[in-house]
PDB file of N, CA and C in Angstrom:
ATOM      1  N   UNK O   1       2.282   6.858 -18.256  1.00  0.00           N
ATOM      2  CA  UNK O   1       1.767   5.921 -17.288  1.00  0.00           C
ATOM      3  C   UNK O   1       2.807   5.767 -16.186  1.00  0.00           C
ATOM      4  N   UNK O   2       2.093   5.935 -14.985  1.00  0.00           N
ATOM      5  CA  UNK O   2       3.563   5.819 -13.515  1.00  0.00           C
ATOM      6  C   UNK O   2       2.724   4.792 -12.688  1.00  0.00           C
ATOM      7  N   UNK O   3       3.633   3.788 -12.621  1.00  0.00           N
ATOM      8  CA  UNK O   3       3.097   2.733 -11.515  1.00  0.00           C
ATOM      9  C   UNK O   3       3.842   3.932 -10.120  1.00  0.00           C
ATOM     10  N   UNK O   4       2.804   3.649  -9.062  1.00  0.00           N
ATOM     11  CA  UNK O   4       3.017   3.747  -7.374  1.00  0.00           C
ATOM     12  C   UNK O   4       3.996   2.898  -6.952  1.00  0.00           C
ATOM     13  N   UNK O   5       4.588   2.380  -6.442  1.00  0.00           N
ATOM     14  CA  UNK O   5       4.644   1.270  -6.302  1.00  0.00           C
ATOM     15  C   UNK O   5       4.946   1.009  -4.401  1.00  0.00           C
ATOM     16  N   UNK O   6       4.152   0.549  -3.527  1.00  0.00           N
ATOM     17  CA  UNK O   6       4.308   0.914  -1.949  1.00  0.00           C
ATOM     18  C   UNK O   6       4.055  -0.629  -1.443  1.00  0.00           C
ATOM     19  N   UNK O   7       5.680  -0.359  -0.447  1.00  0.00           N
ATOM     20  CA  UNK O   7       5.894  -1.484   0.291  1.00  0.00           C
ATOM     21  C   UNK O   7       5.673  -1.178   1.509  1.00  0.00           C
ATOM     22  N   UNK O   8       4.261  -2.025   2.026  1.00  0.00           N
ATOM     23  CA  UNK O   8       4.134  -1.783   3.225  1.00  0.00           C
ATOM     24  C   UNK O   8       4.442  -2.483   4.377  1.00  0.00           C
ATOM     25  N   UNK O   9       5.044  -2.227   5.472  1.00  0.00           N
ATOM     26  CA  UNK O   9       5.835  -2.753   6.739  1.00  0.00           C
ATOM     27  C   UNK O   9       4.763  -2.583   8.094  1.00  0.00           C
ATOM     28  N   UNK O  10       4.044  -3.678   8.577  1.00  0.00           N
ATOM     29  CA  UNK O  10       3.431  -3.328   9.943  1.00  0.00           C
ATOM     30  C   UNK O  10       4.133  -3.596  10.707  1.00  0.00           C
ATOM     31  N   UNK O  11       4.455  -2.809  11.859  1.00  0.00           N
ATOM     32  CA  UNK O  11       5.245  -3.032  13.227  1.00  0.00           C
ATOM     33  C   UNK O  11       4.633  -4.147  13.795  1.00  0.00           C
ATOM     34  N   UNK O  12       3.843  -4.735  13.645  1.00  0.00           N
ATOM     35  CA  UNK O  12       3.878  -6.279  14.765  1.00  0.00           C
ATOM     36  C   UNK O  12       2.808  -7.169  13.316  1.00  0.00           C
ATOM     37  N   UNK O  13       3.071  -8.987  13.534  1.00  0.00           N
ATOM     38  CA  UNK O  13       1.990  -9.505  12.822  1.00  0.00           C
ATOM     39  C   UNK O  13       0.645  -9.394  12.410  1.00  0.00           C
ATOM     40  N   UNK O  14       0.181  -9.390  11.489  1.00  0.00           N
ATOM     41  CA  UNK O  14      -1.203  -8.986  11.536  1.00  0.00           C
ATOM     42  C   UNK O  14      -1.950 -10.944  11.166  1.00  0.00           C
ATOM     43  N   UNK O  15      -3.399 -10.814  11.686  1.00  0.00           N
ATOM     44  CA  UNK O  15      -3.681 -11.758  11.234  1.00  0.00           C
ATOM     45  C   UNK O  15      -4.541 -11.720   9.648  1.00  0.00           C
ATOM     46  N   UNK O  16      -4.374 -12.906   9.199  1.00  0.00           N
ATOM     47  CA  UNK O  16      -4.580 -12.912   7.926  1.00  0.00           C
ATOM     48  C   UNK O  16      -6.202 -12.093   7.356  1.00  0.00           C
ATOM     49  N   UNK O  17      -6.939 -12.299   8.088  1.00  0.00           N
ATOM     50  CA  UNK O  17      -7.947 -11.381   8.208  1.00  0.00           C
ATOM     51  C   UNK O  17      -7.904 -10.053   8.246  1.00  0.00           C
ATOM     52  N   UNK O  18      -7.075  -9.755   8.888  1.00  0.00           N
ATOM     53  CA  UNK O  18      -7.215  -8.602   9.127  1.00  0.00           C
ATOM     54  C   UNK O  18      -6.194  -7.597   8.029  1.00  0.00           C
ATOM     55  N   UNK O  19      -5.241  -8.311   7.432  1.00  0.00           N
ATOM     56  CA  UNK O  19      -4.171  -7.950   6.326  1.00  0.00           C
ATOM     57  C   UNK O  19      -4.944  -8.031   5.315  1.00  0.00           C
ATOM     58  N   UNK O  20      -5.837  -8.818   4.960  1.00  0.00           N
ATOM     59  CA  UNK O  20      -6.995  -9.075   3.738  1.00  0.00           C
ATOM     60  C   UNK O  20      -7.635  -7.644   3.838  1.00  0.00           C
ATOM     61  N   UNK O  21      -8.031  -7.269   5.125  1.00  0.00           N
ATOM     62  CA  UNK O  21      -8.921  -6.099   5.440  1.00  0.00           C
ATOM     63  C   UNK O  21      -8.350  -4.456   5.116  1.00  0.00           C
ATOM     64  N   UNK O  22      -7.367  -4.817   5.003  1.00  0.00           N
ATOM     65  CA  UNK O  22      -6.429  -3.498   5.013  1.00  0.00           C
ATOM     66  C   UNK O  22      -6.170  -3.190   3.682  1.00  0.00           C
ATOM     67  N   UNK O  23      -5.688  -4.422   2.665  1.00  0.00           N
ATOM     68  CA  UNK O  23      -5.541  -4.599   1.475  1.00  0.00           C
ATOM     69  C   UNK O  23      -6.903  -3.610   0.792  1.00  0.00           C
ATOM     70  N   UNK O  24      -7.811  -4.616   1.167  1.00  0.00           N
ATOM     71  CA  UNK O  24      -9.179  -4.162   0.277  1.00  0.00           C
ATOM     72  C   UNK O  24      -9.489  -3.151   0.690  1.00  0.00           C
ATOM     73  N   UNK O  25      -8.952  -2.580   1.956  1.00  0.00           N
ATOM     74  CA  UNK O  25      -9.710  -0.398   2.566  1.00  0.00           C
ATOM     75  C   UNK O  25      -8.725   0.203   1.370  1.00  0.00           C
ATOM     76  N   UNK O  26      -7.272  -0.486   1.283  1.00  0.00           N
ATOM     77  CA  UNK O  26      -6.400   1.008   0.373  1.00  0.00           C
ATOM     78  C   UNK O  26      -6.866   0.423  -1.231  1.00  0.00           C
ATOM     79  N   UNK O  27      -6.821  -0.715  -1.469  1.00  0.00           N
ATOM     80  CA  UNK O  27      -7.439  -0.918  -3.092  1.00  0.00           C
ATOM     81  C   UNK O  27      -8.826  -0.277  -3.248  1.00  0.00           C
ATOM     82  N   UNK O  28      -9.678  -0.082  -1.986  1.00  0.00           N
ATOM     83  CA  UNK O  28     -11.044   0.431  -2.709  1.00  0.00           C
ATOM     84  C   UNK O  28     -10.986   2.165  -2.235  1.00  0.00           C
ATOM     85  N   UNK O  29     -10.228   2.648  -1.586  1.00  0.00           N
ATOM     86  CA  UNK O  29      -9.815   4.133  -1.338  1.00  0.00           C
ATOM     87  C   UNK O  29      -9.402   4.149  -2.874  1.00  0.00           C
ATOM     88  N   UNK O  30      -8.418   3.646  -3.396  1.00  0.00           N
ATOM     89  CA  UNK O  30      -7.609   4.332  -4.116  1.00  0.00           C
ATOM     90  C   UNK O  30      -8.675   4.525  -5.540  1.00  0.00           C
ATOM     91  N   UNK O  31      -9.598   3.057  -5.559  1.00  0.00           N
ATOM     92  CA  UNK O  31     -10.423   3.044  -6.776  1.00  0.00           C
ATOM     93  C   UNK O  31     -11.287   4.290  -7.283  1.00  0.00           C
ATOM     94  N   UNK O  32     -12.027   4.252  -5.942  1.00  0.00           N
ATOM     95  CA  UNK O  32     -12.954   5.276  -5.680  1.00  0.00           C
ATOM     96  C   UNK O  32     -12.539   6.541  -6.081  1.00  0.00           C
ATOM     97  N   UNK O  33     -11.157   6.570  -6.095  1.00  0.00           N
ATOM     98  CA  UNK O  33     -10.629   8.234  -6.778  1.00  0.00           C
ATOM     99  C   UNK O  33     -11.135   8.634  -7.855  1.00  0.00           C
ATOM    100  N   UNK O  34     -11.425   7.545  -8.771  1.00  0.00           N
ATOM    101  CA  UNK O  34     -11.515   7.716 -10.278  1.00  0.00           C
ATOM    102  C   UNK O  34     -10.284   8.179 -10.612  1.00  0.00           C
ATOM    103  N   UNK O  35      -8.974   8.038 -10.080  1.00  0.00           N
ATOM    104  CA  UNK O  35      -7.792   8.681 -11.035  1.00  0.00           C
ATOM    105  C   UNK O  35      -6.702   7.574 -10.673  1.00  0.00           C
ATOM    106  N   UNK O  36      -7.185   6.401 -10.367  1.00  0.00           N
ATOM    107  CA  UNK O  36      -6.486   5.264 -10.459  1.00  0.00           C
ATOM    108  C   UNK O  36      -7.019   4.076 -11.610  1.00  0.00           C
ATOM    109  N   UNK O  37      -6.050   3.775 -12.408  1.00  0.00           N
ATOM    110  CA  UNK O  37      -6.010   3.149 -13.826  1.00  0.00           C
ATOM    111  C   UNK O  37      -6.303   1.586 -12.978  1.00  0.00           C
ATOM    112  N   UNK O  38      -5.174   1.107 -12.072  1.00  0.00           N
ATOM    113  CA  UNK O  38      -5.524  -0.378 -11.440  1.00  0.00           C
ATOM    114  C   UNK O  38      -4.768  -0.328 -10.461  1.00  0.00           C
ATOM    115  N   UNK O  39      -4.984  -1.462  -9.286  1.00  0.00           N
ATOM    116  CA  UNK O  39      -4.982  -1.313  -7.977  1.00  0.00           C
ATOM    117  C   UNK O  39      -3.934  -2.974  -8.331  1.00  0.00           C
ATOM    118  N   UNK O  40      -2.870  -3.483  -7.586  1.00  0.00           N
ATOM    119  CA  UNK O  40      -2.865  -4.441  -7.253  1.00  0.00           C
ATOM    120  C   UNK O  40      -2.037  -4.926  -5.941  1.00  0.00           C
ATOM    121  N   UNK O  41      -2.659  -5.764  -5.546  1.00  0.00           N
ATOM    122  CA  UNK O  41      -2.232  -5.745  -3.548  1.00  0.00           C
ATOM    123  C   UNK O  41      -1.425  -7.498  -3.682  1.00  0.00           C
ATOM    124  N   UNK O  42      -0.538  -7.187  -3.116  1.00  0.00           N
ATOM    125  CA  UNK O  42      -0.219  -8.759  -2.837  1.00  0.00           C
ATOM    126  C   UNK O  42       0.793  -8.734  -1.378  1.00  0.00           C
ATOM    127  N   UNK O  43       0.459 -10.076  -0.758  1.00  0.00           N
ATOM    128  CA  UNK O  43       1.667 -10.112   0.577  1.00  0.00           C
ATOM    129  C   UNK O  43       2.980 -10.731   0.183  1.00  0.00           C
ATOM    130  N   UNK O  44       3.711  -9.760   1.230  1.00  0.00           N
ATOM    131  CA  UNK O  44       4.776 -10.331   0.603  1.00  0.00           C
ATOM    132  C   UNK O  44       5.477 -12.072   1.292  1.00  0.00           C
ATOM    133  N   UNK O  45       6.393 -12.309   0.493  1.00  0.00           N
ATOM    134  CA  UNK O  45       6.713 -14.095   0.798  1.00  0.00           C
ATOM    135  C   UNK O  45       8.082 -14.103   1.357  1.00  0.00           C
ATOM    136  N   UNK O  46       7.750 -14.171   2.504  1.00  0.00           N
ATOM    137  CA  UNK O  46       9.060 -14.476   3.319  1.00  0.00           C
ATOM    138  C   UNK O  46       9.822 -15.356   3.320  1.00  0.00           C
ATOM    139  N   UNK O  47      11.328 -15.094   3.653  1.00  0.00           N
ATOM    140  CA  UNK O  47      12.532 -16.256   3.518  1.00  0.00           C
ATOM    141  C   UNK O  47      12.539 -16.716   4.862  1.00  0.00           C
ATOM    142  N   UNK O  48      13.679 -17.372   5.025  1.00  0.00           N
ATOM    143  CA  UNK O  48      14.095 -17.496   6.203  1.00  0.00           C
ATOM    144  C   UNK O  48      15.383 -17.043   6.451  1.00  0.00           C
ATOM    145  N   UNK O  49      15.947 -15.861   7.424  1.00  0.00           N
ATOM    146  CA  UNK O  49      16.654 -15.019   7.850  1.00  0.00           C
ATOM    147  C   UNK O  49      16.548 -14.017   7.251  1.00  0.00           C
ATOM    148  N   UNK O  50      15.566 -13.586   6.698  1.00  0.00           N
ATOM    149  CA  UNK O  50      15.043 -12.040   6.208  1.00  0.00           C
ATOM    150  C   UNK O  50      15.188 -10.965   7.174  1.00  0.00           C
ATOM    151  N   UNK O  51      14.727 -11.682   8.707  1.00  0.00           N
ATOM    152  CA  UNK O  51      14.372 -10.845   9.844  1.00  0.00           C
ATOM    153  C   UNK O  51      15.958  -9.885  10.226  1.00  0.00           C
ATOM    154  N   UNK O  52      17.036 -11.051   9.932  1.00  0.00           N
ATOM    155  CA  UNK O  52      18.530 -10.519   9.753  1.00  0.00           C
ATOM    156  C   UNK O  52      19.114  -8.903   9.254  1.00  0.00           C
ATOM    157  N   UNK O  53      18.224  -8.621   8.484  1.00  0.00           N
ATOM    158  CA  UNK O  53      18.688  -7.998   6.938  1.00  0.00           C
ATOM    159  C   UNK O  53      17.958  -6.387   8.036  1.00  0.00           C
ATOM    160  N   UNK O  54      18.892  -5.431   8.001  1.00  0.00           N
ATOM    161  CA  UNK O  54      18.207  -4.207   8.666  1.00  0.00           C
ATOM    162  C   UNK O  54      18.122  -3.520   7.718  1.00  0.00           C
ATOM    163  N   UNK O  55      17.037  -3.622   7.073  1.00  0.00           N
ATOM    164  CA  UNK O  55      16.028  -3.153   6.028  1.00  0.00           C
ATOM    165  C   UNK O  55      14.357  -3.160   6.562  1.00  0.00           C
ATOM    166  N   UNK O  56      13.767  -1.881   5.561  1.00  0.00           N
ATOM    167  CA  UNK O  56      12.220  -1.922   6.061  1.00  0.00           C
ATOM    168  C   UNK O  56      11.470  -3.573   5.040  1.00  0.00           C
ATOM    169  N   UNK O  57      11.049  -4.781   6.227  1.00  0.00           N
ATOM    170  CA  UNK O  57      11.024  -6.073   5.133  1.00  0.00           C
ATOM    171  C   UNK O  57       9.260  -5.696   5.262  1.00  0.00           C
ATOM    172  N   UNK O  58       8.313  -5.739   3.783  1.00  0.00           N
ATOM    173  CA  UNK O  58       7.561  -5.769   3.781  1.00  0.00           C
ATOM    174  C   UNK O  58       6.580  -6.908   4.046  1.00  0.00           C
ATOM    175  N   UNK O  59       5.316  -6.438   4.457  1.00  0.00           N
ATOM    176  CA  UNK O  59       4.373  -7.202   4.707  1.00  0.00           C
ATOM    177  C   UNK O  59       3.299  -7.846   3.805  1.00  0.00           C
ATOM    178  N   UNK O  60       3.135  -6.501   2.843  1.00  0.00           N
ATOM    179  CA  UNK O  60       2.368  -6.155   1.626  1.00  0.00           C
ATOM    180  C   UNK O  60       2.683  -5.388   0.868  1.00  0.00           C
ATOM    181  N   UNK O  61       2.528  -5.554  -0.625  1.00  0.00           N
ATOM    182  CA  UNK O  61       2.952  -4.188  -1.626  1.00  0.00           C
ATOM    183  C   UNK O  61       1.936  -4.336  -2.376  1.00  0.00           C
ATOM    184  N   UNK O  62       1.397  -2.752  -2.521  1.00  0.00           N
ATOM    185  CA  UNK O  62       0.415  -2.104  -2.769  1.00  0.00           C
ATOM    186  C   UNK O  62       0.897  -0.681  -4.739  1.00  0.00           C
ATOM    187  N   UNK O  63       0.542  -1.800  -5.870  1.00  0.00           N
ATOM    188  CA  UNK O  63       0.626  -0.847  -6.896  1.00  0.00           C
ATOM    189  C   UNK O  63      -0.035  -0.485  -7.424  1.00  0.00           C
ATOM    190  N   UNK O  64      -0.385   0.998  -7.406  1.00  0.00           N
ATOM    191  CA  UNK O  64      -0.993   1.712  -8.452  1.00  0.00           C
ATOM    192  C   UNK O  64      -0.924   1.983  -9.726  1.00  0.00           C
ATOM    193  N   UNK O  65      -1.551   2.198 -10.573  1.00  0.00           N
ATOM    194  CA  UNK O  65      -0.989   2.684 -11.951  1.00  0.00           C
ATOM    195  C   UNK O  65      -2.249   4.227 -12.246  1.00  0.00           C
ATOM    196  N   UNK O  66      -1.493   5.163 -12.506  1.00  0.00           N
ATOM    197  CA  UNK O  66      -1.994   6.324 -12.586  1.00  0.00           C
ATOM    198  C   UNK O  66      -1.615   6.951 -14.002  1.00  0.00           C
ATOM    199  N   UNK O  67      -2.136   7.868 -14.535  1.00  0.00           N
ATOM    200  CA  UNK O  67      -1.362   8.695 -16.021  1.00  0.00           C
ATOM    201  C   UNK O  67      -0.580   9.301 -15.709  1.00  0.00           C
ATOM    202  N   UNK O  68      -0.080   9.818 -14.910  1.00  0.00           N
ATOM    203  CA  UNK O  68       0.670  11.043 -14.456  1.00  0.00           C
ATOM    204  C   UNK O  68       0.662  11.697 -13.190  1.00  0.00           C
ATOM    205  N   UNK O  69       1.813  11.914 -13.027  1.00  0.00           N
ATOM    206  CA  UNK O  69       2.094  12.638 -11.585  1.00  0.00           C
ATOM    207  C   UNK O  69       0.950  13.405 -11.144  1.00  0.00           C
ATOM    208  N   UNK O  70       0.741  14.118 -11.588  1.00  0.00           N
ATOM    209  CA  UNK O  70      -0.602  15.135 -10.928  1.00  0.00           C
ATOM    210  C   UNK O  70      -1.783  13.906 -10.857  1.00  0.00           C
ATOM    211  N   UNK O  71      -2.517  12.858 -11.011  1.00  0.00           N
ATOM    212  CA  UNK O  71      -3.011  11.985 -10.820  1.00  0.00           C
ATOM    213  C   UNK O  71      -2.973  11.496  -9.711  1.00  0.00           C
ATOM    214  N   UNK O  72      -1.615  11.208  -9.328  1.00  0.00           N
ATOM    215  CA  UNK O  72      -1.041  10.300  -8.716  1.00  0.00           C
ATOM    216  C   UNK O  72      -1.445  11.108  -7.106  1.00  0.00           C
ATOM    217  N   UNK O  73      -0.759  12.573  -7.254  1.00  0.00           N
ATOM    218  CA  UNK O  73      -0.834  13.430  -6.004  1.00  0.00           C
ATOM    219  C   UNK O  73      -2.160  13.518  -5.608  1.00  0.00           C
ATOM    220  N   UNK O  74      -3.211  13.785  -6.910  1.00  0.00           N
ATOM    221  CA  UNK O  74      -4.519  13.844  -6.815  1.00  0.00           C
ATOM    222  C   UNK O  74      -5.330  12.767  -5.941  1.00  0.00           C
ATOM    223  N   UNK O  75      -4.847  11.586  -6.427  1.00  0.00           N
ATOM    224  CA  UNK O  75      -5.880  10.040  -6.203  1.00  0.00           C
ATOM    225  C   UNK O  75      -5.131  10.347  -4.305  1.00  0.00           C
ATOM    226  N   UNK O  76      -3.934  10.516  -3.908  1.00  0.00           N
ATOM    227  CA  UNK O  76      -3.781  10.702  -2.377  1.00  0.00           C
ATOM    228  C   UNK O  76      -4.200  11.279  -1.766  1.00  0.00           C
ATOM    229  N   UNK O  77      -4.703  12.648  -2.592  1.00  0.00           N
ATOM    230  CA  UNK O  77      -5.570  13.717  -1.541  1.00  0.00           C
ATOM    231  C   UNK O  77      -7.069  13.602  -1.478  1.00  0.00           C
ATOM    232  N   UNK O  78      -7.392  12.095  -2.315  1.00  0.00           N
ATOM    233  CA  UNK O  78      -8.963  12.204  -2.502  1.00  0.00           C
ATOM    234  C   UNK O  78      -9.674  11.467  -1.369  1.00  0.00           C
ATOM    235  N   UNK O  79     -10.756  11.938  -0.842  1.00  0.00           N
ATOM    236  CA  UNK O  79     -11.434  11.625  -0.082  1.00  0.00           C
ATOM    237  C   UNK O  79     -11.819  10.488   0.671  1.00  0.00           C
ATOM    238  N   UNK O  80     -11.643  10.604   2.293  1.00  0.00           N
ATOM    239  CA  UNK O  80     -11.077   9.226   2.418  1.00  0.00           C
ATOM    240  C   UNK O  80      -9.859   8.540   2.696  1.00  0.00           C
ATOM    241  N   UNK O  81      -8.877   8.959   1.515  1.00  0.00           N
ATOM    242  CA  UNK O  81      -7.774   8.302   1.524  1.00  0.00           C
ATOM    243  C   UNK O  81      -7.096   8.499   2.884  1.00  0.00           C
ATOM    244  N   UNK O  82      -6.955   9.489   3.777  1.00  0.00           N
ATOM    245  CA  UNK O  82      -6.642   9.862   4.779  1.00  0.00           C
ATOM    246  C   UNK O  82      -7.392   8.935   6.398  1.00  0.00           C
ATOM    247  N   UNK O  83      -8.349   9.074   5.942  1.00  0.00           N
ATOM    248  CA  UNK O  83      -9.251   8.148   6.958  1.00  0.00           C
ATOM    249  C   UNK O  83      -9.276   6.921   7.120  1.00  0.00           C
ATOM    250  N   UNK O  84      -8.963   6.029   6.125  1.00  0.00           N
ATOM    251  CA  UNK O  84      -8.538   4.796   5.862  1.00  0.00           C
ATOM    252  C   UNK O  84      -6.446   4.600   6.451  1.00  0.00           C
ATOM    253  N   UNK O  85      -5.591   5.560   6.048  1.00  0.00           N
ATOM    254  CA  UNK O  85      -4.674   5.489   6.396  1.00  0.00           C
ATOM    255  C   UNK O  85      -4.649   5.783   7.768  1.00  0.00           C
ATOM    256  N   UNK O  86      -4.631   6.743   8.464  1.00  0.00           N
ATOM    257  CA  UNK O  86      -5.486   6.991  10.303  1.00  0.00           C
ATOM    258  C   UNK O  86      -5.723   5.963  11.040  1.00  0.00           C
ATOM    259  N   UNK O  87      -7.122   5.502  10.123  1.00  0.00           N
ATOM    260  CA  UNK O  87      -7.894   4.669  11.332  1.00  0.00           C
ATOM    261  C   UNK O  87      -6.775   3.350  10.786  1.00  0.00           C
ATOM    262  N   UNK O  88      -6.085   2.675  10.142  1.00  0.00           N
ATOM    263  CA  UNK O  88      -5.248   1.477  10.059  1.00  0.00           C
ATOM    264  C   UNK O  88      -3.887   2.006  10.965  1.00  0.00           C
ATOM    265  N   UNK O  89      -3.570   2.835  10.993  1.00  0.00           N
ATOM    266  CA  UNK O  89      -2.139   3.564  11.733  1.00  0.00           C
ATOM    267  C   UNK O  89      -2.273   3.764  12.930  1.00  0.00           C
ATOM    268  N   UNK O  90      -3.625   3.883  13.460  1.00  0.00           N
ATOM    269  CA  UNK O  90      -4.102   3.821  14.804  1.00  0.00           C
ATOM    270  C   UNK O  90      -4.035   2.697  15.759  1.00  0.00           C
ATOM    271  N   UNK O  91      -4.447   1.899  14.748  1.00  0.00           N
ATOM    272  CA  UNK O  91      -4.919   0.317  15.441  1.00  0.00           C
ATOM    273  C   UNK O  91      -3.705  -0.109  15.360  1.00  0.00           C
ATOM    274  N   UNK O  92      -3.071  -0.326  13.668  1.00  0.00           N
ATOM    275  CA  UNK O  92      -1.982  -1.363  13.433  1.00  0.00           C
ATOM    276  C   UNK O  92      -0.884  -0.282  12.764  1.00  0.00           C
ATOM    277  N   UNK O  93       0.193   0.071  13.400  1.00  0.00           N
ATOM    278  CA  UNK O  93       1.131   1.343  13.465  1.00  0.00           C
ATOM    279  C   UNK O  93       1.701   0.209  11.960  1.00  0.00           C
ATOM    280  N   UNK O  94       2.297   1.140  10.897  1.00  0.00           N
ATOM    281  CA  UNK O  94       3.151   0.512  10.254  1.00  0.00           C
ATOM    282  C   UNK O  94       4.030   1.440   9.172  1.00  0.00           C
ATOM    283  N   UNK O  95       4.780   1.253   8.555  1.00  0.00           N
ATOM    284  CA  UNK O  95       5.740   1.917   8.100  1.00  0.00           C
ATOM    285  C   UNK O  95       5.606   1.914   6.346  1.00  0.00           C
ATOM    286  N   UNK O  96       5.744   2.896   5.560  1.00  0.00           N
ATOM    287  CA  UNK O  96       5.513   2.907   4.196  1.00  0.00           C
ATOM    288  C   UNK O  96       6.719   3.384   3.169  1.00  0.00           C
ATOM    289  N   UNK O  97       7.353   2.446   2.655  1.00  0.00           N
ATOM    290  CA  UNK O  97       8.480   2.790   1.431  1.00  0.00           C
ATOM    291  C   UNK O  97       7.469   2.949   0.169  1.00  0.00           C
ATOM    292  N   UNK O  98       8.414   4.070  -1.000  1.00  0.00           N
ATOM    293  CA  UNK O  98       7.828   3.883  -1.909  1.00  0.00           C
ATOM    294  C   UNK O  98       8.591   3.974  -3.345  1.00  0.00           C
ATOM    295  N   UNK O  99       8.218   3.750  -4.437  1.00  0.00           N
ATOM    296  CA  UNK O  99       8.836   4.353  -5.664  1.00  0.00           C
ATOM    297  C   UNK O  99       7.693   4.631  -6.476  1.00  0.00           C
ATOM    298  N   UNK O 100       8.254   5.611  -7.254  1.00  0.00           N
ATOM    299  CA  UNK O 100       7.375   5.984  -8.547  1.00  0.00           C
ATOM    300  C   UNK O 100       7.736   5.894  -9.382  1.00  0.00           C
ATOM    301  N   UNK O 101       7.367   4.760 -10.669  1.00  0.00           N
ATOM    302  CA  UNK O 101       8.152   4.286 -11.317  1.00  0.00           C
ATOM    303  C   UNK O 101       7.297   4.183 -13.118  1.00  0.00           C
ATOM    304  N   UNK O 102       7.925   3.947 -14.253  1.00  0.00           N
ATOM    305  CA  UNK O 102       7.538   3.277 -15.328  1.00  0.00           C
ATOM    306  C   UNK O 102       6.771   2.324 -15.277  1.00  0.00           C
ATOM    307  N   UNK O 103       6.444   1.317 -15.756  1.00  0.00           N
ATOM    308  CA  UNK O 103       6.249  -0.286 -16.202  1.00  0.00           C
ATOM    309  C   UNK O 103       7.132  -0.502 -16.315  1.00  0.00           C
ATOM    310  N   UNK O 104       7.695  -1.390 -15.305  1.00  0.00           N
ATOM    311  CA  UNK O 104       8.531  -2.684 -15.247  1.00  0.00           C
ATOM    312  C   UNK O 104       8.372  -3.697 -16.439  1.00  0.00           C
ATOM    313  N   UNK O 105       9.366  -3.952 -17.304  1.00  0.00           N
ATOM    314  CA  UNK O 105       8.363  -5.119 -17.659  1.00  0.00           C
ATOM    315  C   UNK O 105       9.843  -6.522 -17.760  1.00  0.00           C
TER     316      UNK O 105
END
């Protein structure tokens, strides 16, 4: 089992609507693969002087849980997934860290 695990960074604020909207295009891309085990989206919770810190500070992190690497490569190349990343990168440019990891626990 490999959690995804992707911290996502938009170059300017998004409104809450529209971060809701983005959430639910990559949780229901990724579902739709059939080679994603579970999806979970959350925003992230800002400090105060975070903005300080020259690091990529996320907006949202986005984890997958897949069986295995070939899964994992699979559920990215599946249909869609590309069109959903595009048309959000178009409108709202933003930046993507990632790890591939165990269960944390």
């Amino acid at each position: 089992m490999i959690n995804h695990t992707m911290i996502v960074s938009f170059d300017q604020p998004l409104a809450d609507a529209e971060l809701d909207q983005y959430l639910a295009d990559i949780e229901r891309v990724l579902l739709d693969s059939g080679l994603v085990r579970s999806v979970a989206t959350r925003r992230h919770i800002s400090i105060p002087g975070e903005e300080a810190i020259p690091a990529l500070i996320a907006t949202a992190i986005v984890q997958a849980t897949v069986a295995d690497t070939e899964a994992l490569a699979k559920a990215f190349a599946a249909p869609g997934m590309h069109e959903v990343i595009d048309r959000w990168q178009s409108r709202h440019p933003y930046k993507v860290a990632w790890a591939n990891h165990e269960v944390l626990v």
